[in-house]
Amino acid sequence: MTVIGIDKMSFFSPHQYIDMVELANARGEEPNKYLIGIGQTEQAVIPATQDVVTMAANAADEMLTASDRKEITMILFATESGIDNSKSGAVYLQRLLGINPYARTIELKQACYAGTFALMQARDYVTLHPKEKVLVVASDIARYGLQTSGEVTQGGGAVAMLVSANPMIAEINQDNQFLSRDIMDFWRPIYADTARVDGKYSSNVYQDFFKAVWQRYKEKSGRDISDFKALAFHLPFTKMGLKALRDVLPEANDEQQAALLDEFEASRIYNKRIGNLYTGSLYLSLYSLLENSQSLEAGDRIGMFSYGSGAEGEFYSLTLQPHFNSGLVTGQIESLLANRQYVSIPDYEKIFNNQLRGPEDRVIDIKDDGAKFTLHGQKNEQRQYVCN
């Protein structure tokens, strides 16, 4: 039987960040409320030169070979920060990345869950067409507004994944369990560029959904917590995933509890420094786990919990392949984090208020943005993308 799964992964986040201690001080909060209570140390700042399209292009470009670009027959673009209510972000990627013109280009939305649905659609498509490849991107900018309760959980970036037969990283197992309910814990009306959120309620719903799909998964699959080497979580802020993990830790023996906590710490190293990725959050957690765990081996089963407010939750598993680290771009995130520029809180506030919005023509200065793909402005209500 042909194995289908994630062949390659790549990540991008912009070149600027703020320190969460400084944000706490500026907002009159005790720093440990952010560092420990929320579980964040830094936060990506999204300049006007980047949007979900450029971030997705920058992420995918680093991992795709010329052969990949010819063999991709579908691009699935998951986002809840799309730039157009009609045109798919995926079709911009097709042009910017030089991907096969005979590929389908689709955008998907269901809050932070859409990246997982895109990945499952890619798996099912390649199962039927094992000679073809699907590019899945999850790209978002988390915006709640300055001096709001959600400000500490902002951030942004993009995760790109190539789905194929005989993958290098992981098999996507056919064991998904999911749950959907109409819940108003988080939403962003069409007319708004910042999200509305009931933070405490949303956190409770997240935990309730995890427990529900985890219980259903055990009943349907016959597996239990002893079958998993690690559990990876959607991490809008990293403390949320820790709370969910603690809900099920009593099911494990003492030795495995310690091991699962160690793997969780490995999985949140990058998220702590980037912030909320919405659709890409779970997959940055997976990337962090793969790069930072000291004990993962081929054949290990990784549990994946995806959550999207509104609300939808899903639990499924991955099985690591013999050369799983070969599918990651070597040194990519370490280099990105090492080369980011510190931004003061007053400058961050100016950047936050300088995003491209409205119908007016505008030219954006891109000289300080060293990324390959940037947003140069808008002309005749059309975004102007540049390949540097």
XYZ file of C-alpha atoms in Angstrom:
388
model
C 0.000 0.000 0.000
C 1.351 3.426 -0.989
C 2.136 5.780 1.884
C 0.703 9.308 1.484
C 1.762 12.247 3.608
C 3.898 15.321 4.199
C 6.985 15.191 2.023
C 8.445 18.626 2.809
C 7.768 21.532 5.162
C 8.909 25.150 5.145
C 8.201 28.274 7.195
C 8.328 32.041 6.864
C 7.661 34.951 9.192
C 8.661 38.601 8.646
C 11.914 40.184 9.733
C 10.713 42.142 12.784
C 9.613 41.267 16.330
C 8.720 42.752 19.714
C 9.699 41.580 23.170
C 6.741 40.509 25.319
C 8.264 41.915 28.519
C 8.351 45.332 26.872
C 4.774 44.946 25.638
C 3.645 43.968 29.153
C 5.391 46.993 30.658
C 3.865 49.288 28.045
C 0.404 47.938 28.811
C 0.831 48.143 32.584
C 0.840 44.371 33.036
C 3.096 42.106 35.098
C 5.527 40.518 32.557
C 4.974 37.006 33.921
C 1.336 37.285 32.898
C 2.611 37.149 29.310
C 5.713 34.991 29.793
C 4.133 32.304 31.983
C 0.373 32.902 32.023
C 0.186 33.148 28.228
C 3.434 31.365 27.428
C 4.903 33.841 24.943
C 8.328 35.547 24.890
C 8.362 37.338 21.512
C 5.880 38.222 18.788
C 6.309 38.606 15.050
C 5.518 42.062 13.671
C 4.015 42.160 10.185
C 5.192 45.146 8.101
C 3.170 46.690 5.286
C 5.523 44.954 2.847
C 4.121 41.520 3.753
C 0.670 39.981 3.519
C -0.637 36.415 3.482
C 0.286 35.963 -0.184
C 3.901 37.115 0.121
C 4.413 35.139 3.333
C 3.029 31.990 1.705
C 5.243 32.512 -1.340
C 8.329 33.077 0.801
C 7.614 29.920 2.802
C 6.938 27.643 -0.174
C 9.721 28.935 -2.401
C 12.467 27.695 -0.074
C 11.415 24.056 -0.262
C 10.204 23.628 -3.850
C 12.489 22.282 -6.564
C 11.957 22.895 -10.272
C 10.593 19.351 -10.510
C 8.114 19.976 -7.676
C 6.761 23.067 -9.446
C 6.046 21.019 -12.557
C 4.448 18.121 -10.676
C 2.119 20.119 -8.388
C -1.439 19.841 -9.707
C -3.259 21.547 -6.840
C -2.557 24.498 -4.524
C -4.686 24.742 -1.383
C -4.374 28.064 0.439
C -5.769 28.105 3.986
C -6.237 31.509 5.608
C -8.590 33.617 7.655
C -6.760 36.833 6.679
C -7.399 36.678 2.946
C -6.894 39.724 0.745
C -9.880 39.234 -1.563
C -13.421 37.966 -1.064
C -13.457 36.398 -4.528
C -10.009 35.643 -5.912
C -8.039 32.843 -4.285
C -4.677 33.557 -2.700
C -3.534 30.292 -4.294
C -3.679 31.674 -7.820
C -1.197 34.412 -6.899
C 1.145 31.697 -5.627
C 0.861 29.792 -8.859
C 2.280 32.792 -10.736
C 4.802 33.979 -8.154
C 6.284 30.511 -7.672
C 6.192 29.434 -11.310
C 3.980 26.434 -10.602
C 2.418 24.282 -13.325
C -0.382 26.372 -14.960
C -2.601 23.289 -15.137
C -2.983 23.178 -11.355
C -6.162 23.873 -9.402
C -5.899 26.949 -7.130
C -8.311 27.094 -4.184
C -8.608 29.116 -0.949
C -10.161 27.565 2.179
C -11.613 29.184 5.302
C -12.802 27.929 8.691
C -10.933 30.013 11.229
C -7.710 28.314 12.404
C -8.911 24.861 11.319
C -8.694 25.376 7.540
C -5.045 24.337 7.284
C -5.928 20.891 8.593
C -8.846 20.491 6.200
C -6.564 21.521 3.325
C -4.023 18.901 4.398
C -6.696 16.185 4.503
C -8.009 17.149 1.072
C -4.457 16.959 -0.241
C -3.973 13.516 1.325
C -7.204 12.187 -0.172
C -6.417 13.629 -3.616
C -2.924 12.130 -3.745
C -4.339 8.803 -2.543
C -6.404 8.769 -5.746
C -3.610 10.279 -7.875
C -0.330 9.010 -6.363
C 1.873 10.429 -9.134
C 0.752 13.982 -8.396
C 1.691 16.477 -5.670
C -0.332 19.060 -3.757
C 1.013 22.259 -2.207
C -0.742 23.190 1.043
C -0.074 26.608 2.576
C -1.447 28.024 5.814
C -0.768 31.755 5.968
C -2.237 34.294 8.378
C -1.841 37.563 10.240
C -3.386 37.517 13.710
C -4.743 41.007 14.496
C -6.816 41.936 17.539
C -5.971 45.610 17.880
C -3.629 47.685 20.005
C -4.274 47.703 23.754
C -6.886 44.949 23.509
C -7.055 41.751 25.539
C -6.061 39.766 22.446
C -3.009 41.865 21.589
C -0.684 39.476 23.412
C -1.804 36.676 21.056
C -1.030 38.440 17.793
C 1.639 37.323 15.338
C 1.849 35.986 11.819
C 3.599 33.807 9.293
C 3.126 30.941 6.870
C 3.738 27.201 6.846
C 4.026 25.409 3.504
C 3.711 21.633 3.111
C 4.151 19.447 0.056
C 1.918 16.365 0.078
C 2.959 13.365 -2.001
C 3.233 9.622 -2.175
C 6.227 8.099 -0.364
C 6.795 11.231 1.739
C 10.010 12.041 3.566
C 8.461 13.443 6.769
C 5.280 11.672 7.824
C 2.370 9.540 6.744
C -1.012 11.217 7.316
C -3.049 8.411 8.837
C -6.696 7.782 7.980
C -7.892 8.016 11.582
C -9.400 11.508 11.798
C -12.119 12.368 14.307
C -13.790 15.773 14.216
C -16.499 17.897 15.805
C -18.293 21.083 14.684
C -20.642 23.402 16.580
C -21.964 26.913 15.912
C -20.220 28.863 18.694
C -19.442 32.591 18.920
C -16.098 32.441 20.681
C -14.185 34.261 17.930
C -15.143 35.913 14.634
C -14.191 38.723 12.251
C -17.010 40.457 10.367
C -16.478 41.259 6.676
C -16.139 44.973 7.453
C -13.482 44.502 10.160
C -9.706 44.034 9.925
C -9.348 42.943 13.556
C -10.863 39.892 15.219
C -13.563 39.794 17.900
C -12.897 37.263 20.632
C -14.265 36.140 23.967
C -10.902 34.922 25.238
C -11.862 32.980 28.352
C -14.840 31.345 26.664
C -12.745 30.448 23.611
C -10.095 28.808 25.800
C -12.757 26.711 27.529
C -14.296 25.666 24.210
C -10.850 24.686 22.907
C -10.304 22.364 25.877
C -13.828 20.930 25.631
C -13.376 20.195 21.923
C -10.026 18.522 22.527
C -11.436 16.239 25.203
C -14.431 15.372 23.025
C -12.485 14.462 19.872
C -9.784 12.689 21.898
C -12.399 10.497 23.573
C -14.069 9.750 20.237
C -10.676 8.991 18.673
C -9.915 6.415 21.355
C -13.313 4.780 20.927
C -13.119 4.608 17.135
C -9.428 3.694 16.751
C -8.906 1.441 19.757
C -5.739 3.391 20.597
C -4.896 5.175 23.820
C -2.312 7.633 25.051
C 0.378 4.944 25.316
C 0.391 4.713 21.491
C 1.726 8.250 21.088
C 5.266 9.561 21.288
C 4.072 13.175 21.304
C 0.946 15.315 21.045
C 1.087 18.527 19.003
C -1.491 21.279 19.442
C -2.885 24.335 17.755
C -1.168 27.080 19.777
C -2.775 30.535 19.526
C -0.732 31.029 22.685
C 1.409 28.239 24.019
C -0.153 27.955 27.471
C -3.427 26.886 25.839
C -1.882 23.714 24.456
C -0.317 22.930 27.823
C -3.713 23.152 29.510
C -5.186 20.705 26.988
C -2.284 18.295 27.403
C -2.698 18.335 31.177
C -6.324 17.262 30.728
C -5.217 13.870 29.371
C -1.874 13.320 31.108
C -3.499 11.311 33.956
C -4.220 8.614 31.361
C -0.468 7.966 31.018
C 1.960 6.396 33.466
C 4.500 8.596 35.242
C 7.278 7.893 32.756
C 5.167 8.736 29.725
C 3.730 11.829 31.375
C 7.252 13.195 31.751
C 8.081 12.244 28.159
C 4.946 13.893 26.739
C 5.678 17.089 28.658
C 9.229 17.110 27.275
C 7.945 16.690 23.724
C 5.385 19.450 24.267
C 8.157 21.822 25.333
C 10.014 20.976 22.125
C 6.854 21.642 20.112
C 6.308 25.164 21.441
C 9.844 26.596 21.158
C 9.146 28.371 17.863
C 5.551 29.358 18.631
C 6.735 31.148 21.796
C 8.806 33.465 19.626
C 6.465 33.941 16.653
C 3.007 34.215 18.231
C -0.312 33.211 16.726
C -0.352 31.872 13.159
C -4.058 30.998 13.031
C -4.217 28.276 10.304
C -0.471 27.591 10.511
C -0.173 27.368 14.285
C -0.486 23.580 14.651
C 1.998 23.051 11.833
C 4.607 25.398 13.280
C 4.183 23.351 16.464
C 4.855 20.193 14.446
C 7.880 21.820 12.779
C 9.222 22.832 16.194
C 8.710 19.324 17.535
C 10.544 17.719 14.608
C 13.516 20.049 14.908
C 13.834 20.309 18.676
C 12.872 16.895 20.053
C 15.809 14.820 21.252
C 14.060 11.474 21.052
C 11.826 11.175 17.981
C 12.402 8.146 15.780
C 11.006 6.713 12.570
C 7.747 4.915 13.216
C 6.728 7.157 16.117
C 3.073 8.189 16.139
C 2.384 11.910 16.672
C -1.085 13.046 17.770
C -2.324 16.259 16.140
C -5.072 18.464 17.594
C -6.448 21.157 15.295
C -8.961 23.770 16.435
C -10.749 26.599 14.668
C -13.046 28.936 16.548
C -16.644 29.119 15.577
C -16.002 26.121 16.083
C -14.372 23.002 14.663
C -11.902 20.568 16.191
C -10.105 17.543 14.802
C -7.706 14.920 16.103
C -5.620 12.673 13.870
C -2.179 11.090 13.816
C 1.011 11.146 11.790
C 3.564 8.350 11.536
C 7.156 9.529 11.161
C 9.086 8.184 8.197
C 12.719 6.936 8.186
C 14.252 10.252 7.034
C 11.739 12.699 8.508
C 14.249 15.466 9.199
C 15.345 15.480 5.550
C 12.060 17.099 4.564
C 12.774 20.267 6.578
C 14.764 23.196 5.201
C 18.102 22.991 7.017
C 18.679 25.799 9.515
C 15.732 27.785 8.189
C 13.972 28.879 11.369
C 17.157 29.275 13.390
C 18.455 31.679 10.730
C 15.139 33.524 10.534
C 15.009 34.074 14.293
C 18.678 35.038 14.538
C 18.363 37.681 11.834
C 15.108 39.331 12.916
C 15.185 43.023 13.848
C 14.020 44.175 17.269
C 11.224 46.764 17.162
C 10.307 49.125 20.010
C 6.684 49.257 21.153
C 6.084 52.783 19.724
C 7.498 51.661 16.346
C 5.431 48.457 16.445
C 2.293 50.551 16.980
C 3.149 52.660 13.924
C 3.716 49.535 11.838
C 0.427 48.056 13.049
C -1.459 51.149 11.853
C 0.375 51.316 8.511
C -1.097 48.234 6.821
C -2.430 48.421 3.278
C -6.173 49.005 3.424
C -8.781 50.836 1.395
C -9.055 51.370 -2.389
C -6.474 54.139 -2.812
C -3.320 53.735 -4.887
C -0.234 53.457 -2.701
C 3.472 52.767 -3.027
C 5.177 50.954 -0.125
C 8.918 51.291 0.446
C 10.373 47.761 0.378
C 14.075 48.588 0.845
C 14.205 47.374 4.464
C 12.486 44.055 3.729
C 15.007 41.475 2.548
C 12.458 38.774 1.743
C 12.312 37.420 -1.805
C 8.620 38.248 -2.218
C 7.244 41.582 -1.012
C 4.190 43.793 -1.386
C 5.148 47.022 -3.171
C 1.760 48.707 -2.937
C -1.566 48.935 -4.715
C -2.597 50.318 -8.113
C -6.144 50.376 -9.488
C -7.180 48.276 -6.439
C -4.708 45.550 -7.425
C -1.919 44.540 -5.075
C 1.535 44.900 -6.569
C 3.782 41.949 -5.722
C 7.537 42.048 -6.300
C 10.070 39.221 -6.568
C 13.345 40.693 -5.329
